[in-house]
Short mmCIF file of C-alpha atoms and ligand atoms in Angstrom, two decimals:
data_model
loop_
_atom_site.label_atom_id
_atom_site.label_comp_id
_atom_site.label_asym_id
_atom_site.label_seq_id
_atom_site.Cartn_x
_atom_site.Cartn_y
_atom_site.Cartn_z
CA MET B 1 155.26 -152.08 205.49
CA GLY B 2 156.31 -151.80 209.11
CA LYS B 3 154.17 -148.91 210.21
CA PHE B 4 151.01 -150.54 208.97
CA TRP B 5 150.87 -153.13 211.77
CA ALA B 6 148.62 -150.72 213.63
CA LEU B 7 145.88 -151.23 211.06
CA LYS B 8 145.74 -154.99 211.40
CA LYS B 9 142.95 -155.24 213.93
CA SER B 10 140.19 -153.05 212.71
CA ILE B 11 140.30 -151.39 209.34
CA TRP B 12 137.98 -148.51 208.63
CA VAL B 13 137.26 -148.19 204.97
CA PHE B 14 135.95 -145.36 202.90
CA HIS B 15 134.27 -145.90 199.58
CA MET B 16 135.05 -143.55 196.73
CA CYS B 17 133.53 -143.72 193.36
CA THR B 18 135.21 -141.95 190.51
CA GLY B 19 132.93 -142.67 187.59
CA SER B 20 131.84 -146.27 187.73
CA CYS B 21 128.67 -147.97 186.64
CA ASN B 22 127.45 -148.48 190.17
CA ASN B 23 127.72 -152.21 190.38
CA CYS B 24 131.06 -152.31 192.10
CA ASP B 25 129.62 -149.87 194.60
CA ILE B 26 126.56 -151.97 195.20
CA GLU B 27 128.72 -155.02 195.73
CA ILE B 28 130.81 -153.13 198.29
CA LEU B 29 127.65 -152.23 200.18
CA ASP B 30 126.53 -155.82 199.84
CA CYS B 31 129.64 -156.89 201.73
CA LEU B 32 128.26 -155.05 204.76
CA THR B 33 124.83 -156.60 204.75
CA PRO B 34 123.91 -159.71 206.71
CA LYS B 35 124.89 -162.32 204.13
CA PHE B 36 128.57 -161.34 204.01
CA ASP B 37 128.84 -159.12 207.06
CA LEU B 38 132.30 -157.62 206.81
CA GLU B 39 131.84 -155.92 210.14
CA ARG B 40 132.55 -159.13 211.97
CA PHE B 41 136.21 -158.70 210.93
CA GLY B 42 136.24 -155.21 212.38
CA ILE B 43 135.96 -153.66 208.94
CA LEU B 44 133.71 -150.67 209.11
CA LEU B 45 132.51 -148.39 206.33
CA VAL B 46 132.88 -144.79 207.43
CA GLY B 47 131.31 -141.64 206.06
CA SER B 48 134.30 -139.35 206.26
CA ILE B 49 137.69 -139.75 204.68
CA ARG B 50 139.35 -138.39 207.80
CA HIS B 51 138.34 -141.47 209.75
CA ALA B 52 139.49 -143.96 207.16
CA ASP B 53 142.52 -146.24 206.99
CA VAL B 54 141.76 -147.67 203.56
CA ILE B 55 139.99 -146.19 200.54
CA LEU B 56 138.14 -148.52 198.22
CA VAL B 57 138.24 -146.86 194.82
CA THR B 58 135.88 -147.85 192.02
CA GLY B 59 135.43 -146.38 188.58
CA ALA B 60 137.50 -145.25 185.67
CA VAL B 61 138.22 -141.68 186.91
CA THR B 62 136.40 -139.02 184.92
CA ARG B 63 137.85 -135.60 184.30
CA LYS B 64 135.46 -133.95 186.72
CA CYS B 65 136.27 -136.45 189.45
CA LEU B 66 140.06 -136.44 189.18
CA PRO B 67 140.79 -133.31 191.26
CA ARG B 68 138.24 -134.50 193.77
CA MET B 69 139.85 -137.92 194.02
CA LYS B 70 143.30 -136.44 194.58
CA LEU B 71 141.97 -134.05 197.18
CA THR B 72 140.23 -136.85 199.02
CA TRP B 73 143.39 -138.90 199.00
CA GLU B 74 145.44 -135.99 200.33
CA GLN B 75 142.99 -135.39 203.15
CA MET B 76 143.33 -138.93 204.37
CA PRO B 77 145.47 -139.37 207.50
CA GLN B 78 148.65 -141.49 207.38
CA PRO B 79 149.15 -144.43 207.18
CA LYS B 80 146.90 -144.80 204.18
CA LEU B 81 146.17 -147.69 201.89
CA VAL B 82 144.26 -147.78 198.62
CA VAL B 83 142.37 -150.73 197.17
CA GLY B 84 141.25 -150.56 193.54
CA ILE B 85 138.02 -152.45 192.94
CA GLY B 86 136.77 -153.59 189.55
CA SER B 87 138.18 -153.58 186.06
CA CYS B 88 137.39 -149.88 185.70
CA ALA B 89 139.60 -148.86 188.59
CA LEU B 90 142.34 -151.24 187.50
CA SER B 91 142.56 -150.46 183.81
CA THR B 92 139.57 -148.20 182.97
CA GLY B 93 138.03 -151.35 181.51
CA ILE B 94 135.35 -150.95 178.91
CA PHE B 95 135.45 -147.14 179.15
CA SER B 96 139.10 -146.78 178.13
CA PRO B 97 138.40 -145.19 174.71
CA GLY B 98 136.27 -142.45 176.28
CA TYR B 99 137.32 -138.82 175.91
CA ASN B 100 136.35 -138.03 179.46
CA ILE B 101 138.33 -140.82 181.09
CA VAL B 102 141.70 -139.99 182.61
CA GLY B 103 142.26 -143.14 184.67
CA PRO B 104 143.25 -145.71 185.68
CA VAL B 105 143.42 -144.89 189.35
CA ASP B 106 147.06 -145.89 189.82
CA LYS B 107 148.19 -143.26 187.34
CA HIS B 108 147.23 -140.65 189.91
CA ILE B 109 147.47 -142.16 193.37
CA PRO B 110 149.36 -145.26 194.61
CA VAL B 111 147.25 -148.40 194.77
CA HIS B 112 148.21 -151.17 197.18
CA ALA B 113 145.80 -153.94 196.25
CA TYR B 114 143.81 -154.73 193.14
CA VAL B 115 140.54 -156.64 193.04
CA PRO B 116 139.69 -157.54 189.45
CA GLY B 117 136.24 -158.37 188.14
CA CYS B 118 133.35 -156.60 186.54
CA PRO B 119 132.00 -156.42 189.15
CA PRO B 120 134.04 -158.51 191.60
CA LYS B 121 131.87 -160.73 193.76
CA PRO B 122 131.63 -159.73 197.41
CA GLU B 123 133.72 -162.81 198.19
CA ALA B 124 136.48 -161.45 195.97
CA ILE B 125 136.35 -158.04 197.62
CA ILE B 126 136.58 -159.64 201.06
CA ASP B 127 139.44 -161.81 199.85
CA GLY B 128 141.28 -158.75 198.55
CA VAL B 129 140.92 -156.88 201.81
CA VAL B 130 141.96 -159.92 203.84
CA LYS B 131 145.05 -160.44 201.66
CA LEU B 132 145.95 -156.80 202.09
CA VAL B 133 145.68 -157.15 205.86
CA GLY B 134 147.77 -160.34 205.69
CA SER B 135 150.53 -158.53 203.85
CA LEU B 136 150.78 -155.84 206.50
CA GLY B 137 153.21 -158.04 208.45
CA MET X 1 123.70 -112.21 203.05
CA ASN X 2 122.78 -114.09 199.96
CA GLN X 3 126.30 -115.21 199.41
CA LYS X 4 126.63 -118.48 197.59
CA THR X 5 129.49 -120.80 198.22
CA ILE X 6 129.87 -124.25 196.85
CA ILE X 7 130.75 -126.79 199.46
CA PRO X 8 131.73 -130.21 198.26
CA VAL X 9 130.06 -132.48 200.73
CA GLY X 10 131.55 -135.80 201.36
CA PRO X 11 132.29 -135.66 198.08
CA PHE X 12 132.19 -139.40 198.40
CA HIS X 13 129.45 -140.50 200.67
CA PRO X 14 129.15 -144.25 201.08
CA LEU X 15 125.54 -144.33 200.00
CA GLN X 16 125.43 -141.79 197.24
CA GLU X 17 126.26 -143.24 193.95
CA GLU X 18 125.02 -140.88 191.35
CA PRO X 19 126.75 -137.72 190.26
CA GLU X 20 124.33 -135.11 191.37
CA PHE X 21 124.82 -131.82 192.96
CA PHE X 22 121.96 -130.31 194.88
CA GLU X 23 121.86 -126.79 196.05
CA LEU X 24 119.22 -126.11 198.63
CA GLU X 25 118.27 -122.63 199.70
CA VAL X 26 116.67 -122.52 203.09
CA GLU X 27 115.06 -120.03 205.37
CA GLY X 28 115.23 -121.33 208.88
CA GLU X 29 113.87 -124.85 208.61
CA LYS X 30 112.14 -124.40 205.29
CA VAL X 31 113.63 -125.14 201.91
CA ILE X 32 112.75 -122.37 199.48
CA ASP X 33 114.65 -123.38 196.39
CA ILE X 34 116.69 -126.18 194.97
CA THR X 35 119.12 -126.40 192.08
CA VAL X 36 120.34 -129.61 190.53
CA ASN X 37 123.58 -130.03 188.68
CA ILE X 38 124.55 -133.34 187.14
CA GLY X 39 127.47 -134.60 185.08
CA TYR X 40 130.06 -135.94 187.49
CA ASN X 41 129.82 -139.42 186.16
CA HIS X 42 130.03 -138.65 182.47
CA ARG X 43 131.91 -141.51 180.88
CA SER X 44 131.34 -140.62 177.23
CA ILE X 45 129.43 -143.84 176.63
CA GLU X 46 127.47 -142.58 173.61
CA LYS X 47 130.73 -141.69 171.89
CA ILE X 48 132.41 -144.98 172.77
CA ALA X 49 129.38 -146.78 171.34
CA GLU X 50 130.20 -145.39 167.93
CA SER X 51 133.38 -147.46 167.94
CA LYS X 52 131.66 -150.71 168.92
CA THR X 53 129.88 -153.23 166.75
CA PHE X 54 126.19 -153.81 167.40
CA ASP X 55 127.02 -156.96 169.35
CA GLN X 56 129.66 -155.27 171.48
CA MET X 57 127.47 -152.26 172.12
CA VAL X 58 125.16 -154.36 174.28
CA PHE X 59 127.98 -155.00 176.75
CA LEU X 60 128.78 -151.32 176.81
CA VAL X 61 125.24 -150.11 177.48
CA GLU X 62 124.94 -152.77 180.15
CA ARG X 63 127.62 -150.84 182.00
CA ILE X 64 125.76 -147.53 181.92
CA CYS X 65 124.24 -148.50 185.20
CA GLY X 66 124.80 -151.40 187.49
CA ILE X 67 121.33 -151.45 188.98
CA CYS X 68 119.46 -151.34 185.69
CA SER X 69 122.01 -153.53 184.03
CA THR X 70 119.45 -155.29 181.91
CA SER X 71 117.19 -152.34 181.13
CA HIS X 72 119.66 -150.66 178.86
CA PRO X 73 120.51 -153.84 176.93
CA ILE X 74 116.81 -154.60 176.44
CA ALA X 75 116.11 -151.07 175.19
CA ASN X 76 119.20 -151.20 173.01
CA CYS X 77 118.30 -154.57 171.47
CA ASN X 78 114.75 -153.32 170.92
CA ALA X 79 116.20 -150.37 169.02
CA VAL X 80 118.46 -152.53 166.86
CA GLU X 81 115.59 -154.92 166.17
CA ASP X 82 113.34 -152.02 165.30
CA LEU X 83 115.97 -150.74 162.91
CA ALA X 84 116.56 -154.09 161.20
CA GLY X 85 112.96 -155.25 161.37
CA ILE X 86 113.76 -158.39 163.35
CA GLU X 87 111.12 -160.39 165.20
CA ILE X 88 112.67 -162.33 168.07
CA PRO X 89 111.62 -165.94 168.84
CA GLU X 90 108.91 -166.43 171.45
CA ARG X 91 111.19 -168.26 173.82
CA ALA X 92 113.60 -165.33 173.82
CA LYS X 93 110.71 -163.01 174.67
CA TYR X 94 109.87 -164.93 177.82
CA ILE X 95 113.50 -165.09 178.90
CA ARG X 96 113.88 -161.34 178.38
CA SER X 97 110.87 -160.64 180.54
CA ILE X 98 112.08 -162.98 183.27
CA VAL X 99 115.43 -161.23 183.49
CA GLY X 100 113.81 -157.80 183.28
CA GLU X 101 111.39 -158.53 186.10
CA LEU X 102 114.00 -160.15 188.33
CA GLU X 103 115.88 -156.92 187.95
CA ARG X 104 112.87 -154.88 189.00
CA LEU X 105 112.60 -157.03 192.12
CA HIS X 106 116.19 -156.53 193.15
CA SER X 107 116.15 -152.86 192.30
CA HIS X 108 112.98 -152.04 194.24
CA LEU X 109 114.25 -153.93 197.26
CA LEU X 110 117.55 -152.13 197.03
CA TRP X 111 115.72 -148.83 197.03
CA ALA X 112 113.49 -149.76 199.94
CA GLY X 113 116.60 -150.55 201.95
CA LEU X 114 118.32 -147.30 201.11
CA ALA X 115 115.19 -145.31 201.87
CA GLY X 116 115.13 -146.94 205.28
CA HIS X 117 118.73 -145.96 205.78
CA PHE X 118 118.04 -142.33 204.90
CA ILE X 119 115.38 -141.92 207.53
CA GLY X 120 117.41 -143.72 210.14
CA TYR X 121 115.82 -147.14 209.89
CA ASN X 122 118.97 -149.14 209.47
CA THR X 123 117.13 -152.25 210.58
CA LEU X 124 114.96 -151.99 207.50
CA TRP X 125 118.03 -151.52 205.34
CA MET X 126 119.82 -154.64 206.58
CA TRP X 127 116.62 -156.61 206.60
CA VAL X 128 115.60 -155.80 203.04
CA TRP X 129 119.07 -156.28 201.64
CA LYS X 130 119.21 -159.68 203.30
CA TYR X 131 116.12 -160.71 201.37
CA ARG X 132 117.54 -159.24 198.21
CA GLU X 133 120.33 -161.83 198.24
CA PRO X 134 118.11 -164.79 197.24
CA ILE X 135 117.09 -162.79 194.16
CA LEU X 136 120.72 -162.33 193.23
CA ASP X 137 121.12 -166.09 193.68
CA LEU X 138 118.25 -166.60 191.23
CA PHE X 139 120.08 -164.33 188.83
CA GLU X 140 123.20 -166.38 189.24
CA ALA X 141 121.21 -169.52 188.46
CA VAL X 142 119.57 -168.02 185.37
CA THR X 143 122.41 -166.00 183.88
CA GLY X 144 125.60 -167.06 185.64
CA ASN X 145 126.22 -163.61 187.09
CA ARG X 146 125.03 -161.72 190.11
CA ASN X 147 125.10 -158.45 188.22
CA HIS X 148 125.79 -157.54 184.61
CA TYR X 149 123.97 -160.52 183.26
CA ALA X 150 125.12 -160.39 179.63
CA MET X 151 121.85 -162.05 178.57
CA MET X 152 120.67 -159.85 175.72
CA LYS X 153 121.83 -159.69 172.16
CA PRO X 154 120.24 -158.27 169.04
CA GLY X 155 117.93 -161.01 167.80
CA GLY X 156 117.32 -162.79 171.10
CA VAL X 157 119.10 -163.87 174.25
CA ARG X 158 122.46 -165.46 174.85
CA GLN X 159 121.51 -168.23 177.25
CA ASP X 160 118.59 -170.56 177.54
CA ILE X 161 116.75 -171.51 180.72
CA GLU X 162 116.80 -175.30 180.75
CA GLU X 163 113.62 -177.15 181.56
CA GLY X 164 115.35 -178.89 184.47
CA ALA X 165 116.15 -175.54 186.11
CA ILE X 166 112.56 -174.31 186.21
CA PRO X 167 111.37 -176.11 189.39
CA ALA X 168 114.33 -174.79 191.37
CA LEU X 169 113.68 -171.27 190.07
CA SER X 170 109.99 -171.45 190.98
CA LYS X 171 110.89 -172.64 194.45
CA GLY X 172 113.38 -169.82 194.90
CA LEU X 173 110.75 -167.38 193.73
CA ASP X 174 108.16 -168.71 196.18
CA GLU X 175 110.57 -168.26 199.04
CA ALA X 176 111.52 -164.77 197.93
CA GLU X 177 107.84 -163.88 197.67
CA LYS X 178 107.16 -164.89 201.25
CA LYS X 179 109.98 -162.70 202.47
CA ILE X 180 108.91 -159.74 200.36
CA GLU X 181 105.37 -160.15 201.63
CA MET X 182 106.61 -160.02 205.18
CA VAL X 183 108.68 -156.90 204.54
CA THR X 184 105.81 -155.23 202.72
CA LYS X 185 103.33 -155.88 205.49
CA ALA X 186 105.77 -154.71 208.12
CA ALA X 187 106.65 -151.56 206.22
CA LEU X 188 103.14 -150.56 205.23
CA ASP X 189 101.69 -151.18 208.69
CA ASP X 190 104.46 -149.37 210.49
CA PRO X 191 102.96 -146.32 212.20
CA VAL X 192 106.30 -144.52 212.32
CA LEU X 193 106.94 -144.91 208.60
CA ALA X 194 103.46 -143.64 207.86
CA ALA X 195 103.86 -140.66 210.16
CA ARG X 196 107.24 -139.89 208.68
CA LEU X 197 106.46 -140.27 205.00
CA LYS X 198 102.76 -139.50 204.46
CA GLY X 199 102.09 -136.06 203.07
CA VAL X 200 105.77 -135.42 202.51
CA GLY X 201 107.10 -134.25 199.15
CA ILE X 202 103.80 -134.31 197.29
CA LEU X 203 103.89 -134.38 193.51
CA SER X 204 100.40 -133.78 192.15
CA LYS X 205 99.07 -135.50 189.06
CA GLU X 206 99.25 -132.29 186.99
CA GLU X 207 102.80 -131.62 188.10
CA ALA X 208 103.81 -135.17 187.30
CA ILE X 209 102.45 -134.70 183.78
CA ASP X 210 103.97 -131.23 183.42
CA TYR X 211 107.40 -132.43 184.44
CA CYS X 212 107.05 -135.56 182.26
CA ALA X 213 107.76 -137.82 185.21
CA VAL X 214 108.01 -141.52 184.40
CA GLY X 215 107.95 -144.85 186.19
CA PRO X 216 107.00 -145.23 189.84
CA THR X 217 107.40 -141.48 190.37
CA ALA X 218 104.54 -140.82 187.95
CA ARG X 219 102.50 -143.87 188.98
CA ALA X 220 102.56 -142.78 192.62
CA SER X 221 100.90 -139.55 191.48
CA GLY X 222 98.09 -141.36 189.70
CA VAL X 223 99.49 -141.27 186.15
CA ASP X 224 99.24 -144.80 184.83
CA ILE X 225 102.07 -144.85 182.33
CA ASP X 226 104.10 -147.96 181.84
CA VAL X 227 105.84 -148.83 178.58
CA ARG X 228 105.24 -152.49 179.22
CA LYS X 229 101.51 -151.89 178.80
CA ASP X 230 101.50 -148.86 176.51
CA GLU X 231 103.74 -150.37 173.88
CA PRO X 232 104.27 -154.04 174.76
CA TYR X 233 107.56 -155.66 173.83
CA ALA X 234 109.23 -158.89 174.97
CA ALA X 235 106.55 -161.02 176.65
CA TYR X 236 104.69 -158.24 178.45
CA GLY X 237 101.80 -158.40 176.04
CA LEU X 238 101.51 -162.18 176.45
CA VAL X 239 101.10 -162.42 180.20
CA ASP X 240 98.57 -161.08 182.65
CA TRP X 241 99.54 -158.30 185.06
CA LYS X 242 98.40 -154.86 186.05
CA ILE X 243 99.84 -151.40 186.56
CA ILE X 244 100.07 -150.28 190.17
CA THR X 245 99.10 -146.68 190.83
CA GLN X 246 98.52 -144.56 193.90
CA GLU X 247 96.81 -141.20 194.11
CA ASP X 248 98.63 -139.36 196.88
CA GLY X 249 101.92 -138.55 195.17
CA ASP X 250 103.83 -138.37 198.45
CA VAL X 251 106.87 -140.37 199.46
CA PHE X 252 104.72 -143.02 201.12
CA ALA X 253 102.80 -143.57 197.88
CA LYS X 254 106.09 -144.16 196.11
CA VAL X 255 107.02 -146.78 198.68
CA VAL X 256 103.65 -148.47 198.22
CA VAL X 257 103.93 -148.48 194.42
CA ARG X 258 107.38 -149.99 194.48
CA LEU X 259 106.58 -152.67 197.03
CA LEU X 260 103.35 -153.71 195.31
CA GLU X 261 105.07 -153.77 191.93
CA CYS X 262 107.33 -156.49 193.29
CA PHE X 263 104.32 -158.83 193.43
CA GLU X 264 103.33 -158.02 189.86
CA SER X 265 106.89 -158.83 188.82
CA ILE X 266 106.71 -162.17 190.59
CA LYS X 267 103.42 -162.84 188.81
CA ILE X 268 104.99 -162.10 185.44
CA ILE X 269 108.02 -164.29 186.12
CA ARG X 270 105.80 -167.20 187.22
CA GLN X 271 103.72 -167.04 184.06
CA CYS X 272 106.82 -166.77 181.88
CA LEU X 273 108.39 -169.80 183.54
CA GLN X 274 105.17 -171.76 182.90
CA LYS X 275 105.07 -170.71 179.27
CA LEU X 276 108.75 -171.64 178.82
CA LYS X 277 107.82 -175.25 179.52
CA THR X 278 105.58 -175.40 176.48
CA THR X 279 107.33 -172.98 174.12
CA LYS X 280 110.01 -174.78 172.18
CA GLY X 281 112.38 -173.41 169.61
CA ASP X 282 115.39 -171.17 169.24
CA ILE X 283 116.41 -168.49 171.67
CA ALA X 284 117.79 -166.16 169.02
CA VAL X 285 117.57 -165.45 165.33
CA GLN X 286 120.73 -164.80 163.40
CA VAL X 287 121.24 -161.20 162.52
CA LYS X 288 123.27 -161.01 159.33
CA GLU X 289 123.13 -157.40 158.41
CA ILE X 290 121.92 -154.14 159.89
CA PRO X 291 120.49 -151.91 157.16
CA PRO X 292 121.00 -148.14 157.14
CA GLY X 293 118.28 -146.28 159.02
CA GLU X 294 117.04 -145.33 162.44
CA GLY X 295 115.56 -147.35 165.26
CA ILE X 296 114.14 -146.67 168.69
CA GLY X 297 113.65 -148.96 171.66
CA HIS X 298 112.10 -148.61 175.09
CA HIS X 299 112.10 -150.60 178.23
CA GLU X 300 110.31 -149.92 181.47
CA ALA X 301 113.30 -149.92 183.80
CA PRO X 302 112.69 -150.10 187.54
CA ARG X 303 112.83 -146.29 187.63
CA GLY X 304 110.82 -145.57 184.51
CA GLU X 305 111.12 -145.52 180.77
CA THR X 306 114.59 -146.05 179.33
CA PHE X 307 114.85 -144.90 175.75
CA HIS X 308 117.45 -145.74 173.13
CA TYR X 309 117.85 -144.28 169.66
CA ILE X 310 120.22 -145.78 167.11
CA ARG X 311 121.22 -144.63 163.66
CA SER X 312 123.11 -146.91 161.31
CA ASP X 313 124.79 -146.31 157.97
CA GLY X 314 124.71 -149.97 157.00
CA SER X 315 128.12 -150.86 158.49
CA ASN X 316 128.56 -153.05 161.53
CA MET X 317 128.76 -150.10 163.89
CA PRO X 318 126.17 -147.46 164.79
CA VAL X 319 126.76 -143.87 163.73
CA ARG X 320 124.85 -142.54 166.69
CA LEU X 321 123.47 -143.87 169.91
CA LYS X 322 121.32 -141.71 172.13
CA VAL X 323 120.22 -142.82 175.56
CA ARG X 324 117.68 -141.21 177.80
CA ALA X 325 117.56 -142.65 181.28
CA PRO X 326 114.52 -142.23 183.53
CA THR X 327 116.27 -140.32 186.30
CA TYR X 328 117.04 -137.57 183.86
CA VAL X 329 113.36 -136.70 183.59
CA ASN X 330 112.44 -137.54 187.16
CA LEU X 331 115.08 -135.41 188.78
CA PRO X 332 113.54 -132.01 187.92
CA THR X 333 110.40 -132.97 189.84
CA CYS X 334 112.34 -132.13 192.99
CA LYS X 335 111.86 -128.51 191.95
CA VAL X 336 108.26 -128.84 193.08
CA THR X 337 108.52 -131.53 195.73
CA VAL X 338 111.33 -130.14 197.88
CA PRO X 339 110.60 -126.40 198.28
CA GLY X 340 108.24 -125.76 201.15
CA GLU X 341 109.32 -128.87 203.02
CA SER X 342 111.57 -128.90 206.03
CA VAL X 343 115.28 -129.51 205.64
CA ALA X 344 114.97 -132.80 207.48
CA ASP X 345 112.69 -134.13 204.75
CA ALA X 346 114.84 -133.07 201.82
CA THR X 347 116.99 -136.21 201.80
CA ILE X 348 114.11 -138.64 201.67
CA ILE X 349 112.23 -136.66 199.03
CA LEU X 350 115.30 -136.57 196.84
CA ALA X 351 115.80 -140.26 197.42
CA ALA X 352 112.16 -141.03 196.69
CA ILE X 353 112.48 -140.68 192.94
CA ASP X 354 115.14 -143.37 193.25
CA PRO X 355 117.74 -141.39 191.37
CA CYS X 356 119.79 -144.11 189.80
CA TYR X 357 122.49 -142.89 192.12
CA CYS X 358 125.05 -143.90 189.64
CA CYS X 359 128.25 -143.84 191.45
CA THR X 360 130.23 -140.73 191.91
CA GLU X 361 129.39 -138.24 194.46
CA ARG X 362 126.45 -136.22 195.38
CA LEU X 363 127.17 -132.76 196.52
CA VAL X 364 124.74 -130.90 198.63
CA LYS X 365 124.92 -127.30 199.46
CA VAL X 366 122.36 -125.87 201.78
CA ILE X 367 122.50 -122.19 202.43
CA ASP X 368 120.64 -120.65 205.25
CA ARG X 369 119.71 -117.23 204.00
CA GLU X 370 119.45 -115.65 207.41
CA ARG X 371 122.52 -116.88 209.13
CA GLY X 372 124.62 -117.86 206.16
CA ARG X 373 125.00 -121.26 207.70
CA LYS X 374 126.15 -124.07 205.46
CA TRP X 375 124.69 -127.51 205.73
CA LYS X 376 126.26 -130.72 204.60
CA TRP X 377 124.68 -133.92 203.39
CA GLU X 378 125.70 -135.61 206.64
CA ASP X 379 123.91 -132.88 208.59
CA LEU X 380 120.84 -133.46 206.47
CA LEU X 381 120.92 -137.20 207.11
CA ARG X 382 121.31 -136.51 210.81
CA LEU X 383 118.35 -134.16 210.76
CA SER X 384 116.30 -136.70 208.85
CA ARG X 385 117.08 -139.39 211.40
CA LYS X 386 116.40 -137.08 214.32
CA LYS X 387 112.96 -136.38 212.96
CA THR X 388 112.21 -140.09 212.87
CA GLU X 389 113.35 -140.34 216.48
CA ARG X 390 111.09 -137.46 217.44
CA ILE X 391 108.13 -139.07 215.79
CA LYS X 392 108.88 -142.34 217.49
CA LYS X 393 109.07 -140.64 220.86
CA ARG X 394 105.84 -138.83 220.31
CA MET X 395 104.16 -142.10 219.48
CA GLY X 396 105.64 -143.70 222.56
CA ILE X 397 107.91 -146.11 220.71
CA SER X 398 111.31 -146.40 222.29
CA HIS X 399 114.05 -146.66 219.74
CA GLU X 400 115.64 -150.03 219.14
S1 SF4 Z 1 134.34 -152.71 186.81
FE1 SF4 Z 1 132.44 -153.24 185.77
S2 SF4 Z 1 130.96 -153.34 187.42
FE2 SF4 Z 1 132.69 -152.21 188.21
S3 SF4 Z 1 132.21 -150.08 187.85
FE3 SF4 Z 1 133.39 -150.81 186.08
S4 SF4 Z 1 131.88 -151.45 184.59
FE4 SF4 Z 1 130.86 -151.29 186.56
#
């Protein structure tokens, strides 16, 4: 992953929700608040995909969201990394029998790190991001 | 000039969680119409429920929403119990109420933080969310999880609260109360917040009734509906508390209702913990069979009444589950609250009903009829924050 060394210092993340129950999203936001404070590692949540180095994807991908998710991913500048957060993003989880579910995420876009849990604790999300950074070489 | 184009904004904004699509029509600064379109987060839960047993269904409905992740299970269990004619043990009732009220605490604080963020008070956001953490710790102590507590099951609850754990819980609650008190005082006395939110997005009592608003949205307009009082279930009929209402119906009144409700919740939890000490017995009755028939269940979720309907044919799975979440009825109230207000206020008015922003994206399209200019959600947030700055300047408060 040679070209990714540039991301090692300060990763800007973008949060994308593709049909989740909300909890994974709340836990991601929780990571930013004073108790966990991800920003001290230089990790910043940004509002636009064009500023982001990493997307944090949650949710089981609904039909209505799929084109939107792909578009978002395509708009992201290179080099780009994707982190799947929560059982839904990883395997569609409890929603897998649903007729409106077309996930999991890695069927449609490449995923570089997986954080399991329903929802993963903020510690687990931080651990996932840190491991991803560690693997950048 | 009245061309309409749909602009996907964000589509994924870090703070919007629920699949809603708002279309604002503006003339200059004024919003003249708004259209709401929902359905981005449809996960076919009602259909999936038909392939789950009654026990499994509770885990599924828990995942309808992460913020109300005990409201749906409580309503669902109430429906199953209504259908099978089950009376749950007293101990289970108290535990249900404790979990339900802890949830209200964390949810109201979460909302207060986000509301602060929308009007450019990030300090309030960080501050409130910091004090929300101890409540999640209490949850972890009571249920073992920070979210998705997996506490409810038809016939009772899954886990007991041991007598030895009660002092630690009470202590945690006392500490949380002090913090919430501080936040409440600071927020309600803040001249900027009052100037920014008073008289904005007014929903009158008649309109609240006409639009069938529920929960804090209705209570802030002077309609005292609350399922916990109107049709008591769990332990709400056994403890002493009161419904908080406000008359103004503006955004500020909604803030007041939510913050004051936190103290009622704490009161309920305290009484339940006391009663748990003296109430012995089982925490669940065994449910052997679910007869054919229909059942309904309610719960007063942090955002209003959650309603579940279940039909059974006598097998171990439901034939139909119908869920009505509070946001679904509260959302249309923006038809009366937003038009006539300035664009800068639209975000906070929309946020004031606490749409259970469940997860996907929120799309906003604002069309300026005169110039054909298109506004994005980010622009709206910027406008909203600028207005706060202006007010601060006018009042002689330098920012940060
Ligand atoms: S993994 Fe669990 S917590 Fe996360 S979105 Fe899915 S159901 Fe919700």
